[in-house]
DNA sequence: CTTTTGACCTGACAGC
DNA sequence: TGCTGTCAGGTCAAAA
């Protein structure tokens, strides 16, 4: 689902089409997202020019003249670029009507996504202020990860998924990065060495970057096709491969549950 | 403080 | 065919 690479691919796909355009109107058909979409948001947004598109963690930030829209795609959300008169489907909850005859349309069947608007510094918004460092940024370093995990008994995999430790690493990429780093996801985070965290940081970065590249290359034309990056499928080492042979050693991939979510590992390659 | 659990929601799928 | 149950996913909020 929308993990960090999908959000980044969406941002890059929309980048040529949104900044510089004016939002003629905002249409909210269903306010029931994860939190109710603020009443009156339409009037506060209408008429503003879009300045930039940014990403922080898995949030897409749409900077406009007087503030910032803060959008999360949840688990089933996607954005598309459509014509104004394109009929809205069942799960098409929000449109941003641009001044070029098109609209950026939010579709989210499960409504786990969210949409906020702030006229403060968006990074100080309660949803963003607590986010840990970006996994692709300098703040996510072996020393940082080693330091903040000392004394923690939670597993390295669960800690890797904690947004306050590092933002934007979801279940798929936590599983994949731990496989590539050769670390057993069940190991206590506080008992992983600095050297192994160095490897893990490298693998988190490379896994995410490769997925962003894959997303970019599978991105359809936002102007002429149906306009969404969708959720690109990749070849995973372990994710969703329970019982299948490890791509490195052939041993069957095992699955287990950690904190109510599925983990996958190769019992031979990961220690 | 940390850790665990629950909540939110719908579509896909398995099994009867 | 139509039910019922399970699962997936992200992340905040509350409980322990």
XYZ file of C-alpha atoms (C1' of nucleotides) in Angstrom:
303
model
C 0.000 0.000 0.000
C 1.205 3.547 0.064
C 4.544 3.227 1.737
C 7.098 5.995 1.545
C 8.185 5.174 -2.025
C 4.610 5.407 -3.298
C 4.110 8.747 -1.585
C 7.353 10.044 -3.055
C 6.409 8.721 -6.494
C 3.058 10.464 -6.200
C 4.798 13.689 -5.236
C 7.145 13.487 -8.186
C 4.345 12.608 -10.563
C 2.249 15.601 -9.524
C 5.140 18.019 -9.289
C 4.942 19.139 -12.949
C 1.195 19.754 -12.694
C 0.445 21.493 -9.413
C 2.901 24.240 -8.426
C 1.936 27.505 -10.133
C -1.696 26.489 -10.597
C -4.475 28.190 -8.689
C -7.019 26.138 -6.770
C -10.366 27.330 -8.120
C -12.344 25.283 -5.656
C -12.102 22.413 -3.253
C -14.866 19.830 -3.234
C -15.278 17.506 -0.248
C -17.810 14.761 -0.899
C -17.152 12.749 2.231
C -15.561 14.307 5.295
C -15.206 10.989 7.112
C -11.525 10.300 6.754
C -9.423 9.164 9.687
C -10.292 12.483 11.284
C -13.243 14.468 9.962
C -12.097 16.944 7.348
C -12.371 20.369 8.992
C -15.624 22.157 8.121
C -15.018 25.217 6.027
C -11.692 24.022 4.697
C -13.062 24.516 1.176
C -13.457 28.259 1.719
C -10.025 28.629 3.239
C -8.350 26.876 0.305
C -10.297 28.276 -2.616
C -8.460 30.828 -4.718
C -5.006 30.079 -3.391
C -2.110 29.403 -5.684
C -0.073 26.239 -5.176
C 3.545 26.966 -4.392
C 5.206 23.594 -3.870
C 4.777 19.902 -3.124
C 6.782 18.381 -0.321
C 6.889 15.078 1.505
C 7.566 14.511 5.202
C 7.375 10.910 6.431
C 4.370 9.547 4.501
C 2.628 12.890 4.449
C 2.295 14.879 1.268
C 2.489 18.606 1.937
C 0.845 20.958 -0.516
C 2.096 24.461 0.115
C -0.308 27.205 -0.901
C -0.040 30.951 -0.488
C -1.319 31.210 3.073
C -0.673 27.743 4.453
C -0.197 24.046 3.789
C -2.469 21.113 3.114
C -1.275 18.024 4.976
C -2.411 14.832 3.275
C -1.913 11.209 4.288
C -2.972 8.403 1.966
C -3.561 5.921 4.766
C -3.599 2.387 3.474
C -5.768 2.687 0.436
C -5.498 6.283 -0.660
C -4.338 7.506 -4.042
C -4.316 10.763 -5.963
C -5.239 11.097 -9.603
C -5.293 13.939 -12.061
C -8.675 14.049 -13.793
C -10.762 16.398 -15.882
C -13.149 18.649 -13.943
C -16.143 16.885 -15.357
C -14.924 13.360 -14.727
C -17.780 11.765 -12.744
C -16.814 10.972 -9.170
C -16.842 7.371 -8.058
C -17.937 5.925 -4.755
C -14.636 6.510 -2.986
C -13.610 9.779 -4.607
C -13.802 11.911 -1.485
C -11.994 15.140 -2.310
C -11.193 17.188 -5.433
C -8.843 20.129 -5.753
C -10.071 21.870 -8.885
C -7.179 23.538 -10.630
C -7.383 26.482 -13.006
C -6.426 24.396 -16.036
C -9.586 22.305 -16.297
C -8.207 19.450 -14.278
C -8.631 18.322 -10.695
C -6.443 16.460 -8.272
C -8.734 13.764 -6.921
C -8.314 11.838 -3.692
C -9.640 8.289 -3.741
C -9.554 6.284 -0.521
C -11.857 3.265 -0.125
C -10.905 2.599 3.478
C -10.818 6.225 4.556
C -7.735 5.715 6.691
C -6.159 8.701 5.069
C -6.349 12.220 6.444
C -6.447 15.813 5.280
C -5.620 18.874 7.335
C -4.932 22.505 6.577
C -2.720 24.749 8.657
C -1.537 28.300 8.318
C 1.323 27.664 10.735
C 4.598 25.996 9.829
C 3.356 22.581 8.718
C 6.321 20.828 10.294
C 5.099 22.059 13.684
C 1.667 20.494 13.187
C 1.006 17.874 15.884
C 0.977 15.127 13.258
C 4.441 16.057 12.012
C 6.197 17.530 15.015
C 6.812 14.113 16.559
C 8.128 12.440 13.435
C 11.594 10.968 13.629
C 14.293 11.747 11.068
C 13.735 10.993 7.403
C 15.178 7.578 6.520
C 16.858 9.064 3.447
C 18.234 12.044 5.330
C 21.401 12.636 7.290
C 19.655 12.423 10.652
C 19.094 8.709 10.214
C 22.617 7.547 10.977
C 24.099 4.439 12.595
C 25.125 6.449 15.639
C 21.648 7.925 16.027
C 19.941 4.562 15.707
C 22.364 2.910 18.098
C 21.948 5.661 20.682
C 18.162 5.820 20.717
C 17.783 2.054 20.964
C 20.040 1.499 23.984
C 18.098 -0.229 26.709
C 15.099 -0.951 24.544
C 13.658 -4.411 24.766
C 11.310 -4.039 21.812
C 12.387 -5.945 18.730
C 14.534 -4.256 16.127
C 11.753 -4.685 13.577
C 9.123 -3.013 15.711
C 11.519 -0.187 16.559
C 12.309 0.305 12.884
C 8.607 0.832 12.290
C 8.202 3.410 15.069
C 7.626 6.774 13.455
C 9.297 8.629 16.313
C 12.511 6.694 15.801
C 12.566 7.012 12.025
C 9.655 8.170 9.905
C 8.107 6.400 6.978
C 9.451 2.847 7.251
C 6.422 0.576 7.017
C 5.979 -3.152 7.273
C 7.141 -4.108 3.807
C 10.394 -2.149 3.899
C 11.161 -3.051 7.505
C 11.005 -6.716 6.525
C 13.034 -6.221 3.377
C 15.752 -4.065 4.934
C 16.244 -6.480 7.827
C 16.648 -9.352 5.409
C 19.185 -7.433 3.368
C 21.060 -6.501 6.537
C 21.056 -10.125 7.724
C 19.382 -9.221 11.021
C 16.723 -11.368 12.702
C 13.660 -9.133 13.154
C 13.058 -10.609 16.624
C 16.361 -9.414 18.039
C 15.989 -6.827 20.807
C 16.755 -3.384 19.405
C 18.944 -2.603 22.397
C 21.175 -5.573 21.632
C 22.051 -4.718 18.066
C 25.614 -3.478 17.624
C 26.665 -0.204 16.050
C 28.248 -2.106 13.161
C 25.025 -3.945 12.417
C 23.046 -0.714 12.619
C 25.427 0.754 10.075
C 24.483 -2.075 7.765
C 20.806 -1.641 8.532
C 20.833 2.089 7.815
C 22.514 1.415 4.486
C 19.979 -1.260 3.561
C 16.961 0.831 4.589
C 18.216 3.617 2.353
C 19.009 1.384 -0.601
C 15.728 -0.508 -0.367
C 13.681 2.689 -0.304
C 15.698 4.336 -3.051
C 15.398 1.325 -5.327
C 11.641 1.297 -4.770
C 11.390 4.990 -5.621
C 13.280 4.339 -8.852
C 10.989 1.402 -9.636
C 7.969 3.588 -8.927
C 9.225 6.317 -11.174
C 9.796 3.957 -14.051
C 6.338 2.426 -13.720
C 4.658 5.792 -13.352
C 2.012 6.304 -15.941
C 1.452 9.557 -17.728
C -0.481 11.804 -15.357
C -1.938 13.793 -18.212
C -3.133 11.154 -20.610
C -3.603 7.919 -18.738
C -5.813 7.558 -15.696
C -3.240 9.434 -13.771
C -2.224 7.501 -10.692
C 1.058 5.929 -9.782
C -0.920 3.188 -8.120
C 0.901 0.681 -6.029
C 3.751 -0.723 -7.991
C 4.603 -4.342 -7.344
C 8.202 -5.291 -6.861
C 10.177 -8.432 -6.321
C 10.593 -8.803 -2.605
C 13.164 -10.934 -0.822
C 10.887 -11.967 2.027
C 7.720 -9.881 2.216
C 4.629 -11.998 1.520
C 6.797 -14.979 0.571
C 6.008 -17.365 3.439
C 7.036 -20.917 2.518
C 8.779 -19.877 -0.663
C 12.520 -20.417 -1.061
C 14.918 -17.710 0.070
C 16.365 -15.973 -2.972
C 19.826 -16.207 -1.440
C 20.017 -19.629 0.202
C 16.862 -21.517 -0.768
C 15.610 -22.115 2.766
C 11.854 -21.650 3.196
C 10.861 -18.150 4.267
C 9.192 -18.125 7.664
C 6.388 -15.905 8.837
C 5.484 -14.812 12.329
C 3.655 -12.008 14.035
C 5.250 -9.111 15.847
C 2.983 -6.517 17.396
C -0.008 -7.768 15.392
C 1.742 -7.476 12.084
C 3.223 -10.014 9.787
C 6.967 -10.454 9.734
C 8.885 -12.530 7.222
C 12.419 -13.796 7.534
C 14.913 -16.289 6.253
C 15.976 -18.340 9.304
C 19.343 -19.049 7.693
C 20.332 -15.628 6.369
C 19.079 -13.575 9.325
C 20.636 -13.846 12.774
C 9.221 6.757 30.424
C 8.222 2.085 27.478
C 5.353 -1.374 25.736
C 0.993 -3.345 24.433
C -3.504 -3.233 22.773
C -7.416 -1.312 20.447
C -9.517 1.428 17.065
C -10.535 2.957 12.585
C -12.508 0.815 7.382
C -13.371 -1.835 3.289
C -12.124 -5.130 -0.271
C -10.273 -9.551 -1.204
C -10.313 -14.045 -0.303
C -11.025 -18.706 1.995
C -14.129 -21.904 3.703
C -18.602 -23.570 4.526
C -24.868 -18.262 -4.467
C -24.365 -16.177 -0.402
C -23.025 -15.959 3.914
C -19.229 -15.562 7.781
C -14.678 -14.960 9.217
C -9.946 -13.411 8.627
C -6.593 -10.524 6.978
C -4.074 -6.441 5.252
C -2.276 -1.934 5.924
C -0.568 3.078 9.093
C -0.544 5.360 13.165
C -2.842 7.665 16.806
C -4.925 7.085 21.501
C -5.509 4.773 25.605
C -4.307 1.238 28.808
C -0.986 -1.344 31.298
